[in-house]
Coordinates of N, CA and C in Angstrom, one line a residue:
X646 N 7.6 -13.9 -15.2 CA 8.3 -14.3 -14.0 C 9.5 -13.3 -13.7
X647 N 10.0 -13.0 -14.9 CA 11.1 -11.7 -14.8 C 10.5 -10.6 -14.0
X648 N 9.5 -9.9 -14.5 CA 8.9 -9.0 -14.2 C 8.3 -8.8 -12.7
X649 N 7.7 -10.2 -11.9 CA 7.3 -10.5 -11.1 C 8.9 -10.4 -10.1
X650 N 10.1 -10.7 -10.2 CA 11.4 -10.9 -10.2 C 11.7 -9.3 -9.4
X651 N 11.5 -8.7 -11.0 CA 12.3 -7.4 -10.8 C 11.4 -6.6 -9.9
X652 N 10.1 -6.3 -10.2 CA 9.2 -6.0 -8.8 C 9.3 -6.2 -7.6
X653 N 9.7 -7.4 -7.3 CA 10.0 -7.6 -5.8 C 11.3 -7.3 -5.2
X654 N 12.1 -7.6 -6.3 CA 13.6 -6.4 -5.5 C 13.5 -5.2 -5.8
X655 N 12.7 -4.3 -6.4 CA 12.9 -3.4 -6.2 C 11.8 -3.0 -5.0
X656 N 10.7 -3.5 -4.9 CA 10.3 -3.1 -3.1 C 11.2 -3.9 -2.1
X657 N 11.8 -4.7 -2.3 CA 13.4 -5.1 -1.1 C 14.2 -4.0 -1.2
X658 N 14.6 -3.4 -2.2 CA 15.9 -2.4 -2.1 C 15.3 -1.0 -1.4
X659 N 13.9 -0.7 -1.7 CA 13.5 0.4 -1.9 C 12.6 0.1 -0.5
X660 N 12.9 -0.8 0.5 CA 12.2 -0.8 2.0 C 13.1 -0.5 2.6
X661 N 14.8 -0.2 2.3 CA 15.7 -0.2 2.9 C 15.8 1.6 3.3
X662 N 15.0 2.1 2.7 CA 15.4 3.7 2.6 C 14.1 4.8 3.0
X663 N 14.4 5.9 3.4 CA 12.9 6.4 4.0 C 12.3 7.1 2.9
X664 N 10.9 7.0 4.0 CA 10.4 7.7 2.3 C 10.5 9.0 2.9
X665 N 10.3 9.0 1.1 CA 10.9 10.8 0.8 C 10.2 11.1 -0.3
X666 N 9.0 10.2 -1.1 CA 8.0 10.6 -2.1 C 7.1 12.0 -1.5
X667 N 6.6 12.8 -2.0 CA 5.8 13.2 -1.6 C 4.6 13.5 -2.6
X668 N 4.2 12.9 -3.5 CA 3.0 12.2 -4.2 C 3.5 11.4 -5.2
X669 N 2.7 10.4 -5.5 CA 2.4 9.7 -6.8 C 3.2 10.4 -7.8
X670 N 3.9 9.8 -8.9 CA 4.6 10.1 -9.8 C 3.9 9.4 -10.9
X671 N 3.3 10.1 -11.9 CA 2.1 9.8 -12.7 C 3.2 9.3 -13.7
X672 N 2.7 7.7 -14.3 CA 3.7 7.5 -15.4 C 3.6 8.1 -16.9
X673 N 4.7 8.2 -17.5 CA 4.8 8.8 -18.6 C 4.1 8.3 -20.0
X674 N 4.0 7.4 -19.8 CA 3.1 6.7 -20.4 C 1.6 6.0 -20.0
X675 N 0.5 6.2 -21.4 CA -0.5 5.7 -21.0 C -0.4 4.2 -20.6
X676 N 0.4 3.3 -21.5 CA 0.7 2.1 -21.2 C 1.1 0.9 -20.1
X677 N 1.6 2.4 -18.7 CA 2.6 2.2 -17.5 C 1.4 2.1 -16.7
X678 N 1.1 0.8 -16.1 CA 0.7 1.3 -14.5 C 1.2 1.9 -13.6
X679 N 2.2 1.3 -13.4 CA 3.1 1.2 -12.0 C 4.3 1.5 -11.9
X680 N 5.4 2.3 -11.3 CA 6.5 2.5 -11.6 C 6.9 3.0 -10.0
X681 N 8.4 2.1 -10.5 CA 9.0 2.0 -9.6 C 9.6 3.0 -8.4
X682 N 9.2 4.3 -9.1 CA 9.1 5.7 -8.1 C 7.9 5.6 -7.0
X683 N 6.7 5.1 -7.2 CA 5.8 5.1 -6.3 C 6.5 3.8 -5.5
X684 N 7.0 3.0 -5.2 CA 7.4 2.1 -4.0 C 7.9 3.0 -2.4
X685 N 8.5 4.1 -2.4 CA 8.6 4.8 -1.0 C 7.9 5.9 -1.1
X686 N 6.6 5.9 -0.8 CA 5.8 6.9 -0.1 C 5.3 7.1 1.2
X687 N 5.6 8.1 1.9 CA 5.1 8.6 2.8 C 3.9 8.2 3.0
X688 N 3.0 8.0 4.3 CA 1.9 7.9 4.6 C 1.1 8.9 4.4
X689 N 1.4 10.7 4.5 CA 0.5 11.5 3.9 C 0.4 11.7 2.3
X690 N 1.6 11.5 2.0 CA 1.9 11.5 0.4 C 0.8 10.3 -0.4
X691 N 0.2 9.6 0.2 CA -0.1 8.3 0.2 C -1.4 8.8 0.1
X692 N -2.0 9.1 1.4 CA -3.0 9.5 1.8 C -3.9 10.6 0.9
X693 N -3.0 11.9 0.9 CA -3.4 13.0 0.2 C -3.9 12.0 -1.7
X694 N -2.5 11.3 -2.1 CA -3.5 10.7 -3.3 C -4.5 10.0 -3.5
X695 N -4.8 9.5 -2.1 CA -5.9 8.6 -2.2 C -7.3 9.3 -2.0
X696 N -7.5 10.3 -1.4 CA -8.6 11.2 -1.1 C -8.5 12.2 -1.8
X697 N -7.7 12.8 -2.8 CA -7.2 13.2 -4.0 C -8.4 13.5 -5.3
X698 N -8.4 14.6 -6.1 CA -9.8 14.7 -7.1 C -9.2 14.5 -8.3
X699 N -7.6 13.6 -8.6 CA -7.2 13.5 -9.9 C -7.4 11.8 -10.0
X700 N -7.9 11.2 -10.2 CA -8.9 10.4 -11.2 C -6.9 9.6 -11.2
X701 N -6.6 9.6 -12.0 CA -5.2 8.8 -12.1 C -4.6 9.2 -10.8
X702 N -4.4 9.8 -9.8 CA -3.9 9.6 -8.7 C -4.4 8.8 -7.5
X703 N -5.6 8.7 -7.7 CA -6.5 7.8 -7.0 C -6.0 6.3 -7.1
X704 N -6.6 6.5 -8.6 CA -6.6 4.8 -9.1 C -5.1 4.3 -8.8
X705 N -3.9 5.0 -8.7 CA -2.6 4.5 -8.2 C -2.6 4.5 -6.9
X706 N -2.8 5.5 -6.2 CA -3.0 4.7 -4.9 C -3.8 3.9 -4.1
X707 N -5.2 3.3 -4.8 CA -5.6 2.3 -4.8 C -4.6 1.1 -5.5
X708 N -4.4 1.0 -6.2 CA -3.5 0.1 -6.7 C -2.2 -0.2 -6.1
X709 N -1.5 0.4 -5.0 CA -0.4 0.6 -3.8 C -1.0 -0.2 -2.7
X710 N -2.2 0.6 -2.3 CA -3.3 0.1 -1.2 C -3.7 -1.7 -1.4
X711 N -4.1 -2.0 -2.5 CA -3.8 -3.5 -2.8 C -2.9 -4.2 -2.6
X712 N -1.8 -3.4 -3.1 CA -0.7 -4.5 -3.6 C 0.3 -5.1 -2.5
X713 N 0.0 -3.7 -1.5 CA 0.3 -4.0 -0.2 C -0.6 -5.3 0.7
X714 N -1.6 -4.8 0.9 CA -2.6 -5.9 1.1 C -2.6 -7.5 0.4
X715 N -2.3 -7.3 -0.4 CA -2.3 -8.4 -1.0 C -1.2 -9.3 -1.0
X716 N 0.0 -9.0 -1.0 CA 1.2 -9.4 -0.7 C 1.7 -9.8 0.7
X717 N 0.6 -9.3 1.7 CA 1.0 -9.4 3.5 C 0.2 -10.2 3.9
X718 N -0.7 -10.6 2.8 CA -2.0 -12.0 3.3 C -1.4 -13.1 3.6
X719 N -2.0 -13.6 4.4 CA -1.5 -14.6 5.0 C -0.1 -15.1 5.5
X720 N 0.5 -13.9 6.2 CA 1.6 -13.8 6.5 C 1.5 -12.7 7.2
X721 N 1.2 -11.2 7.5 CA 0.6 -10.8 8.5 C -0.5 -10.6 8.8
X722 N -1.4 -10.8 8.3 CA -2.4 -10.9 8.5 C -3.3 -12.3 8.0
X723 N -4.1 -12.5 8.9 CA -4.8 -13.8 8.3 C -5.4 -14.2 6.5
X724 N -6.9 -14.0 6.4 CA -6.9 -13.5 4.9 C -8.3 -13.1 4.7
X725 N -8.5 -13.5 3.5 CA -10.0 -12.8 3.2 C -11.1 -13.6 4.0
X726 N -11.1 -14.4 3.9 CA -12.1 -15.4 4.8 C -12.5 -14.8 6.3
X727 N -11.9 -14.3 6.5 CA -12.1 -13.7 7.6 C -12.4 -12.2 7.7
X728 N -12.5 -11.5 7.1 CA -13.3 -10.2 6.7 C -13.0 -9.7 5.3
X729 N -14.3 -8.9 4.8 CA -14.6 -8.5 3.4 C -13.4 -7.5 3.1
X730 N -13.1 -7.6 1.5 CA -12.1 -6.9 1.1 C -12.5 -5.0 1.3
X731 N -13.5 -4.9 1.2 CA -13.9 -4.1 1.3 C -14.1 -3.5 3.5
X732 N -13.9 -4.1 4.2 CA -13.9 -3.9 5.5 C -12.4 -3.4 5.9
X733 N -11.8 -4.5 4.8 CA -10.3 -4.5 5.3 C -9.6 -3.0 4.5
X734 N -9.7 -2.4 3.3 CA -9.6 -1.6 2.6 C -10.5 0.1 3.3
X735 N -11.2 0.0 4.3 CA -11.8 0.6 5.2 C -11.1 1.1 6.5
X736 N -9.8 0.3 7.0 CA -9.8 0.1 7.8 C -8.5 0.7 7.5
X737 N -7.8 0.5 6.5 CA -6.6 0.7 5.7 C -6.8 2.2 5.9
X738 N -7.5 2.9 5.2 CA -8.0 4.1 4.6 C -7.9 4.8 6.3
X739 N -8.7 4.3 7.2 CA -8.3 4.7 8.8 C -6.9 4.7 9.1
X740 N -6.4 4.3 9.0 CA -4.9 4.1 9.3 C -4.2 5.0 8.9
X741 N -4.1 5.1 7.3 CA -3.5 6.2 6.4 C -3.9 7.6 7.0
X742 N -5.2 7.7 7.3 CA -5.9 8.8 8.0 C -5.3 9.6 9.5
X743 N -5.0 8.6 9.7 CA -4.5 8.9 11.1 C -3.3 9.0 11.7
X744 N -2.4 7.9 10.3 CA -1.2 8.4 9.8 C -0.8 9.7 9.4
X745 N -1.6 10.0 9.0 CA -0.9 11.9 7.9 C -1.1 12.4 9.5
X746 N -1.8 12.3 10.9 CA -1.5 13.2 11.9 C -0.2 12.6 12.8
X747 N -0.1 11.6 13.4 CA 0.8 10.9 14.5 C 2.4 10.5 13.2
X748 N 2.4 10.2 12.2 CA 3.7 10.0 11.7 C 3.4 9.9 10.3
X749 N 3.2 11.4 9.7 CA 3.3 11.1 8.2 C 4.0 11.0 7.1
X750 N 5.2 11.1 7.8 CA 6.6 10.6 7.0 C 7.1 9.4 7.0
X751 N 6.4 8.8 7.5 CA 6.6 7.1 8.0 C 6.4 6.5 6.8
X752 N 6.8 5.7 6.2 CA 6.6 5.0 5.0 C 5.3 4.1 4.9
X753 N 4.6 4.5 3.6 CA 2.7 4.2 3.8 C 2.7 2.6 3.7
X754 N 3.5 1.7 3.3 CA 3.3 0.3 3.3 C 4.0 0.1 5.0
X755 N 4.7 0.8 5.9 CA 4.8 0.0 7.0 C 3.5 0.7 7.9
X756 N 2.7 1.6 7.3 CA 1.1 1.8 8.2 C 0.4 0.8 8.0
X757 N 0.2 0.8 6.7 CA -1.0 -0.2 6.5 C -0.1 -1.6 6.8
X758 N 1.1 -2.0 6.9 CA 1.3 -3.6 7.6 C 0.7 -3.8 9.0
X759 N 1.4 -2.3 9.7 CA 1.1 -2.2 11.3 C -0.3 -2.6 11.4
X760 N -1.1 -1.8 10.6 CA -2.8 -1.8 11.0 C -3.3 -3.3 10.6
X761 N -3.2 -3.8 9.2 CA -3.5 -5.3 9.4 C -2.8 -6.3 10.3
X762 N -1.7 -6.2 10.6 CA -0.9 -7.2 11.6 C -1.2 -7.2 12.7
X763 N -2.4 -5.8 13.5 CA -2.8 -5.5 14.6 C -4.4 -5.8 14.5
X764 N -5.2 -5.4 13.0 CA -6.2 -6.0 13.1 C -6.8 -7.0 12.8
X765 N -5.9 -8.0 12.2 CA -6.9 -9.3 11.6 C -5.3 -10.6 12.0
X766 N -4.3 -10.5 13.0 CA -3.2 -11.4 13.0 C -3.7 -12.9 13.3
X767 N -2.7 -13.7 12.4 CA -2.7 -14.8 12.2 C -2.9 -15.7 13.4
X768 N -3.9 -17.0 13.7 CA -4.1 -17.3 15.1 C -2.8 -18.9 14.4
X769 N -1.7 -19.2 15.5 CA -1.0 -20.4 15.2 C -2.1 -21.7 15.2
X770 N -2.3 -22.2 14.6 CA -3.3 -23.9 14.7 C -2.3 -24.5 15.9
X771 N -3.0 -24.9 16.7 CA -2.4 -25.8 17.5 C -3.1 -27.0 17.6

């Protein structure tokens, strides 16, 4: 719960500021997924690792690409039930794409919010 804790303020502290990554910051350890330097990345910085031929830069920004997605379910965006994870992770990958040309300094978790909050938004039950 700690851990879960300190994770989330540090993407609160670290949404307050632009990004200024300009790749993945490969952890020092084999043991590390995730580190807290990869939370402000640029949308090309983003991009370039994800379409990227280093095998551990990939898999971390797939693992960004998720965590984002996953965390904005059902809150900007509706949820899985409504299109395949794999449609929606397609759609992502367009966005990032299109991002590195129109704003690729833009911070890569407010692209991929914009593109699911525009492609799949929550309908209110009335």
């Amino acid at each position: 719960m700690k851990k879960k804790l300190l994770m989330f303020s540090l993407a609160i502290l670290s949404s307050c500021a632009i990004a200024d990554r300009s790749s993945i910051v490969i952890p020092e350890s084999n043991t590390d997924r995730l580190t807290s330097q990869n939370t402000n990345l640029s949308t090309s910085a983003l991009f370039n690792a994800y379409i990227g031929k280093d095998l551990l830069q990939r898999r971390l920004a797939e693992m960004y690409v998720i965590g984002v997605i996953d965390s904005t379910e059902g809150e900007l965006w509706c949820d899985f039930k409504i299109a395949s994870p794999n449609a929606i992770k397609e759609q992502v990958f367009n966005a990032l794409k299109s991002g590195t040309i129109s704003s690729p300094q833009k911070r890569a978790s407010s692209t991929i919010k914009n593109k699911l909050k525009n492609l799949l938004p929550c309908r209110e039950s009335k």
